[in-house]
Tab-separated table of C-alpha atoms and ligand atoms in Angstrom:
chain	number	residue	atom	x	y	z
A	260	UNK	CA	217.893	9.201	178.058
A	261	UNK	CA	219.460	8.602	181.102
A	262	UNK	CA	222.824	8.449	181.952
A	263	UNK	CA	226.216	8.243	183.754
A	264	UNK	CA	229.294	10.077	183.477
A	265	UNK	CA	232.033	8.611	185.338
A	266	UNK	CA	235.742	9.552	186.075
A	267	UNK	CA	237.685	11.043	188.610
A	268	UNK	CA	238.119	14.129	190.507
A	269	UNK	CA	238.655	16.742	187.591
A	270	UNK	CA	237.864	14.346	184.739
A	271	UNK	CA	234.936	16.552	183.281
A	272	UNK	CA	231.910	15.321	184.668
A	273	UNK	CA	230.224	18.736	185.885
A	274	UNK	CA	231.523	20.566	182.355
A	275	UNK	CA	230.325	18.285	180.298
A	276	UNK	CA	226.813	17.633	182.245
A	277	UNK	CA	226.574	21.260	181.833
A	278	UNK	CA	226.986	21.253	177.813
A	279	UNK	CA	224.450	18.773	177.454
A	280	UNK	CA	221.757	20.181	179.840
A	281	UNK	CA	222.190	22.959	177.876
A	282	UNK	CA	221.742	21.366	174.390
A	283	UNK	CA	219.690	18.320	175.452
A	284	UNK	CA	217.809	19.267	178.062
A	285	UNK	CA	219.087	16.515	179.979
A	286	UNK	CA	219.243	17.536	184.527
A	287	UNK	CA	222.303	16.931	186.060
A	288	UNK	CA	222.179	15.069	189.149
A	289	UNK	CA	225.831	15.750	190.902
A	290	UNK	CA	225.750	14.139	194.529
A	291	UNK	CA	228.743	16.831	194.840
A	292	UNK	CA	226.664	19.916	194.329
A	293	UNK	CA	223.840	18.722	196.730
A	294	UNK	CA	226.273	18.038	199.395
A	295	UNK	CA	227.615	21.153	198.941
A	296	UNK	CA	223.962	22.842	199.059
A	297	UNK	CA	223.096	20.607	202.165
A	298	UNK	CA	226.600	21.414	204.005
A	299	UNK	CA	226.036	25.662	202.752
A	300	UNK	CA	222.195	25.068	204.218
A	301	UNK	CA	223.304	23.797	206.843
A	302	UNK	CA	221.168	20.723	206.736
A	303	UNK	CA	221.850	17.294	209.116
A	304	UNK	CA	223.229	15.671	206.408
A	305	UNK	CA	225.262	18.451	205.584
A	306	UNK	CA	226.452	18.383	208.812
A	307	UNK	CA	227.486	14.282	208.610
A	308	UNK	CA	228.953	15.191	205.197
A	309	UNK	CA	231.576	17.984	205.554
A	310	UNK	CA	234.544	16.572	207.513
A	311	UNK	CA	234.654	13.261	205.240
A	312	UNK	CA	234.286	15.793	201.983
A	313	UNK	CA	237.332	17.899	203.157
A	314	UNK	CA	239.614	14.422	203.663
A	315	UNK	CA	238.662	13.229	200.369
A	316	UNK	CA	236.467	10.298	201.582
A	317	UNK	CA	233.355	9.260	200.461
A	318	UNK	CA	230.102	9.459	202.424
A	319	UNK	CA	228.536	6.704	203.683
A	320	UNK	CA	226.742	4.385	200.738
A	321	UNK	CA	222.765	4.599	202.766
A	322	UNK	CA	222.976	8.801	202.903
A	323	UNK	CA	223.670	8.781	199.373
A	324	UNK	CA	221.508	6.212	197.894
A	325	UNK	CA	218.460	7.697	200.219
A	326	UNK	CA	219.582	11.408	198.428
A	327	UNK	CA	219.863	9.798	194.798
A	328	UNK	CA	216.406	8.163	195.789
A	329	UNK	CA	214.240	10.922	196.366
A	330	UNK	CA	215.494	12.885	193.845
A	331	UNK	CA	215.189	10.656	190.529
A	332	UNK	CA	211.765	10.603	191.719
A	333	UNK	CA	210.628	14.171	190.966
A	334	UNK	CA	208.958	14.609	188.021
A	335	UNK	CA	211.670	16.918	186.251
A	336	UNK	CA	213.404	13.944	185.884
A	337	UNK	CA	211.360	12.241	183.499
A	338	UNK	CA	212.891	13.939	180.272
A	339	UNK	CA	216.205	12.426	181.282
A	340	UNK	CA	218.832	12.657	183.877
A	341	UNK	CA	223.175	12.223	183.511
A	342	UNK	CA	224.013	11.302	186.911
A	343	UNK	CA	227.443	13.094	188.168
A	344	UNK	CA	229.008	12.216	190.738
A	345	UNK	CA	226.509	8.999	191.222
A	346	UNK	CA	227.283	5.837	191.817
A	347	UNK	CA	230.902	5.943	193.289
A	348	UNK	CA	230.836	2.272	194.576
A	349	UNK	CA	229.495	-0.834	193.361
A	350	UNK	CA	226.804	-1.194	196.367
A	351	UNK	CA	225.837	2.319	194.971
A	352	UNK	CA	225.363	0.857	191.325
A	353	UNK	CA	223.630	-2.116	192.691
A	354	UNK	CA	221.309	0.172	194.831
A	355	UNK	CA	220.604	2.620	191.363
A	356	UNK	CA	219.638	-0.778	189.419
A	357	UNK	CA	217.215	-1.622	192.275
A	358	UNK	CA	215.698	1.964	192.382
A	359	UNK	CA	215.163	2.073	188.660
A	360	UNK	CA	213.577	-0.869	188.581
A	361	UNK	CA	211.128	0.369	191.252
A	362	UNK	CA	210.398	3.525	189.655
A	363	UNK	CA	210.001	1.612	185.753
A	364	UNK	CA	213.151	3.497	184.802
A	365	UNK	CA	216.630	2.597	182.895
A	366	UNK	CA	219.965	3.438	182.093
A	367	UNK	CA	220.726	4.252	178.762
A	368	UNK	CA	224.470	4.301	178.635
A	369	UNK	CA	227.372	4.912	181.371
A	370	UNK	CA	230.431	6.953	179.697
A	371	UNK	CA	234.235	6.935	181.361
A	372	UNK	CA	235.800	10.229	180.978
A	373	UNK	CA	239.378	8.691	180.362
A	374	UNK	CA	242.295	11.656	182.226
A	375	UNK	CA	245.619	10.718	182.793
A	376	UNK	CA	246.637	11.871	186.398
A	377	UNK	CA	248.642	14.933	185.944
A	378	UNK	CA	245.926	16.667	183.954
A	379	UNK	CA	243.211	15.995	186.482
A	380	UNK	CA	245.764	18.079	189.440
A	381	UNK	CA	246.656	20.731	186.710
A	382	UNK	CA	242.326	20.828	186.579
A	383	UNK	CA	241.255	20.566	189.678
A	384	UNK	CA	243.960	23.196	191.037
A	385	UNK	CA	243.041	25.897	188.758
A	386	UNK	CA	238.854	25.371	189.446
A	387	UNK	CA	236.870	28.122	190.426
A	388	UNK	CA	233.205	28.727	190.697
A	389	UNK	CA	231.095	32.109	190.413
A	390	UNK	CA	230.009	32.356	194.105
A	391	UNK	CA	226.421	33.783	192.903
A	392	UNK	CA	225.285	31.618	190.033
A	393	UNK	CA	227.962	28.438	190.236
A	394	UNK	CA	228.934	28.928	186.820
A	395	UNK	CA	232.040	26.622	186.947
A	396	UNK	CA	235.749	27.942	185.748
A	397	UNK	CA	239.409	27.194	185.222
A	398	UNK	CA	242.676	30.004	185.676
A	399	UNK	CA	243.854	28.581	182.639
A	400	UNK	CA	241.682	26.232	180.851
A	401	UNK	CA	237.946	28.117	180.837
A	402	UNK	CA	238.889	31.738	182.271
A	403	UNK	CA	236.313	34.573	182.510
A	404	UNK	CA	235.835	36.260	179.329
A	405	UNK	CA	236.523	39.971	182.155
A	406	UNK	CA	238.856	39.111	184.487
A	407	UNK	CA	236.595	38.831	187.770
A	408	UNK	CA	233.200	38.893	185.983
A	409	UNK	CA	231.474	35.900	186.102
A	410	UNK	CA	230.269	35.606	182.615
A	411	UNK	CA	227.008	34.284	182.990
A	412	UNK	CA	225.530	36.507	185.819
A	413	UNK	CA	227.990	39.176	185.754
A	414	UNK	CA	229.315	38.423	189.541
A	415	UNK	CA	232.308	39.726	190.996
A	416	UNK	CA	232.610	37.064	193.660
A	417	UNK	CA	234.260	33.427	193.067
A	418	UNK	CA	234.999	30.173	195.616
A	419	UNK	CA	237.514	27.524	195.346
A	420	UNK	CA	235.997	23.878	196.530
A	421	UNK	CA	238.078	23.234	199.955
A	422	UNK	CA	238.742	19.689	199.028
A	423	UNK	CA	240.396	21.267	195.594
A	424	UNK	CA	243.760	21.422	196.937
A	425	UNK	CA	247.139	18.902	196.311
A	426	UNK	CA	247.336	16.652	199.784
A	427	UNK	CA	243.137	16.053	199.548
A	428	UNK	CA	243.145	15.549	196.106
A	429	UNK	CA	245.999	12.703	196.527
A	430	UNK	CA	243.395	10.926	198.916
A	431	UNK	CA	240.317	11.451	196.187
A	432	UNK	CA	242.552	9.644	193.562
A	433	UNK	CA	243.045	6.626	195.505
A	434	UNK	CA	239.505	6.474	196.615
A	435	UNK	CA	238.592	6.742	192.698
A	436	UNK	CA	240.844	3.703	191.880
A	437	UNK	CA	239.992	1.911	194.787
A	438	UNK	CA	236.222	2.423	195.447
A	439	UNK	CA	235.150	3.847	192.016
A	440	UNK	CA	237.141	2.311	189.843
A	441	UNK	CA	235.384	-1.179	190.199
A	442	UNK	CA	231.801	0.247	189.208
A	443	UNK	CA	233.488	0.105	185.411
A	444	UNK	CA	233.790	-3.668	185.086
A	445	UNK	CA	229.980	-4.025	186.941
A	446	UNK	CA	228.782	-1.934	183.893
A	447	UNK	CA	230.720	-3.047	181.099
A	448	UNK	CA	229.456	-6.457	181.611
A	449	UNK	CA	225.973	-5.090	181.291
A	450	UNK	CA	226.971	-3.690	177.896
A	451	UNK	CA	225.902	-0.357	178.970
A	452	UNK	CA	230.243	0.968	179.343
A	453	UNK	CA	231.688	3.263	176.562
A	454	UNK	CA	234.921	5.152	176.858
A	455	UNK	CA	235.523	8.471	175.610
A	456	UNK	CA	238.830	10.207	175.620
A	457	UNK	CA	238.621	13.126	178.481
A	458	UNK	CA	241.701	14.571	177.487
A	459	UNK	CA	240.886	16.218	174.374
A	460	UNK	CA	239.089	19.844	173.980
A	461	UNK	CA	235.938	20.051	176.037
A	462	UNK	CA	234.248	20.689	173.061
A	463	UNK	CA	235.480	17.521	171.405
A	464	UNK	CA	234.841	15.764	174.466
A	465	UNK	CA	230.995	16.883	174.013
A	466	UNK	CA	231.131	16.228	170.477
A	467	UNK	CA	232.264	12.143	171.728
A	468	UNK	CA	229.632	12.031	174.275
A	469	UNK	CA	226.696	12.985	171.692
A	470	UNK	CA	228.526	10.306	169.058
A	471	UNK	CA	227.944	7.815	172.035
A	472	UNK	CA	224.413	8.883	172.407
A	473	UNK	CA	223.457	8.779	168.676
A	474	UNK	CA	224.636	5.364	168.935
A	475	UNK	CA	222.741	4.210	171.886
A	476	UNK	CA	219.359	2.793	171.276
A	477	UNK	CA	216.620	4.932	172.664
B	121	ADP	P1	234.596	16.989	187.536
B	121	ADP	O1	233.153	17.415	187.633
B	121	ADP	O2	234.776	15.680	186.828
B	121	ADP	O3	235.307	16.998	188.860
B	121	ADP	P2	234.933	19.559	186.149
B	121	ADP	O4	233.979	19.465	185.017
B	121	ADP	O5	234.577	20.417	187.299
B	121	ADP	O6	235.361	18.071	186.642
B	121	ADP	O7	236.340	20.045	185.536
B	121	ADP	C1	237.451	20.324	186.388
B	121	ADP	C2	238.148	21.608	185.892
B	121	ADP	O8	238.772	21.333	184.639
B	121	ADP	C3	237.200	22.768	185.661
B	121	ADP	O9	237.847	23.959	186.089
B	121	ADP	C4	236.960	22.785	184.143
B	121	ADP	O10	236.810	24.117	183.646
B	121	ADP	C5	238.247	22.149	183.610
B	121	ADP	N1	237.991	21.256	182.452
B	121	ADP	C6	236.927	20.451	182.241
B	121	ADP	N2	237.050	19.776	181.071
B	121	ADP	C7	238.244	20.153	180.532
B	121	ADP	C8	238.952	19.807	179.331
B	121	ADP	N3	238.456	18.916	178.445
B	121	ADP	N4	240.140	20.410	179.113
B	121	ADP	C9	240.655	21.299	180.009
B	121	ADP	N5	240.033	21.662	181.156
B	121	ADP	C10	238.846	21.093	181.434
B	122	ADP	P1	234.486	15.692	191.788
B	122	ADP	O1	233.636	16.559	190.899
B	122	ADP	O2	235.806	16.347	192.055
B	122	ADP	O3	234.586	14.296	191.281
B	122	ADP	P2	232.231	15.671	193.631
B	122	ADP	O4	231.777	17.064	193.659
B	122	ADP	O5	231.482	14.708	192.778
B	122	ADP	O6	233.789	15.632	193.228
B	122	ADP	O7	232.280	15.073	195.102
B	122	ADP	C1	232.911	15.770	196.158
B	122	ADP	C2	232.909	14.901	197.408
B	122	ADP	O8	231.552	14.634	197.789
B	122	ADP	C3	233.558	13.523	197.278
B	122	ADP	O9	234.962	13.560	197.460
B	122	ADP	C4	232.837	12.741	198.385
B	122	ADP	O10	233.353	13.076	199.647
B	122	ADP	C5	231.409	13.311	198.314
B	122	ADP	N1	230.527	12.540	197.398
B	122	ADP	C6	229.928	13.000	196.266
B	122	ADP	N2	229.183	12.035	195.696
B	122	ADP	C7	229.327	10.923	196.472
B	122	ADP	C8	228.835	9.589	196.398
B	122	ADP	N3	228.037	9.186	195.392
B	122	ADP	N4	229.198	8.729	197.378
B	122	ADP	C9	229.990	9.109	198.398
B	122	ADP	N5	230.499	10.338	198.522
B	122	ADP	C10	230.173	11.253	197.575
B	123	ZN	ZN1	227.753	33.870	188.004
């Protein structure tokens, strides 16, 4: 299956991509995390990237739709991709619909991760990530089993995401309602939109996700 979670800075998106890689072999594709990797590398558009990242603003549609491109391509994606972080606009979505076509591929379902505002700022203040493996984590929410042991590769080292702070996040949310927010309507009339409650447990949240899934027609 292949897939789209959407929702705003903090909603869930990487967690929940993570859960269901892990019990669905599904690949997450977040447009965050290779950013991140090209900016880290180094890379040109790294290097175009970084500045609009750390004021919240999105990167220009053709870099990411070019990056999305190349990558749904590779052949791990065959056994099904949840797209995180991808598309953010509607000339993204329209581009994704013409790639897919091109490359005899479809969209199975597109899932909002409903979070009310104040939650998504408690979440995305208190995110950390071990600086070795990624492994993603929250002060309060999903702490380290050892305090300052990442649990999966036993790291001692953790980063916070520069653009995971109060005046950048501000600029983030109003991108999401502006920019993002209109990508819902463009799916829901393709009957492809379902709406799960982000707010609950993040295992309940998974638990609403695979409900949507079983549902979906393969
Ligand atoms: P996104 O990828 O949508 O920006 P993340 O999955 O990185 O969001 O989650 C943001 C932070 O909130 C992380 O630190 C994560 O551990 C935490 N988190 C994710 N889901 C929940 C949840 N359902 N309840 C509480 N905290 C959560
Ligand atoms: P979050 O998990 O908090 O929603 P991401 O990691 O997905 O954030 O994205 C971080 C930043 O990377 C965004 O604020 C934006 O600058 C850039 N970015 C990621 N994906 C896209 C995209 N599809 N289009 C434009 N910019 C993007
Ligand atoms: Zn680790």
């Amino acid at each position: 299956m292949n897939i789209i979670l959407i929702g705003p800075p903090g909603a869930g998106k990487g967690t929940q991509s993570h859960f269901l890689e892990e019990k669905h072999g599904m690949i997450q594709l977040s447009t965050g995390d290779m950013l991140r990797t090209a900016i880290k590398h180094e890379e040109p558009v790294g290097l175009e990237a970084q500045s609009l990242m750390a004021a919240g603003k999105l990167v220009p549609d053709d870099l990411m739709v070019r990056m999305i491109e190349a990558r749904i391509a590779k052949p791990d994606c065959a056994r099904g991709f949840i797209l995180d972080g991808f598309p953010r606009t509607v000339p993204q979505a329209e581009a994704l619909d013409k790639m897919l076509v091109a490359q005899g591929k479809k969209l199975d379902a597109v899932i909002e991760l409903k979070v009310d505002e104040a939650a998504l700022i408690a979440r995305v203040s208190g995110r950390f990530a071990c600086a070795n493996c990624g492994a993603s984590y929250h002060d309060t929410y999903m702490p380290t089993t050892k305090p300052n042991v990442c649990d999966a590769c036993g790291g001692k080292e953790f980063t916070r995401r520069p653009d995971d702070n109060a005046e950048t996040m501000k600029a983030r949310l109003e991108v999401f309602r502006i920019q993002t927010a209109p990508i819902l309507p463009y799916y829901q009339a393709k009957g492809l939109l379902k709406v799960v409650d982000g707010m609950a447990d993040m295992h309940d949240v998974t638990k609403a996700i695979e409900a949507v899934l079983n549902q979906t027609p393969a």
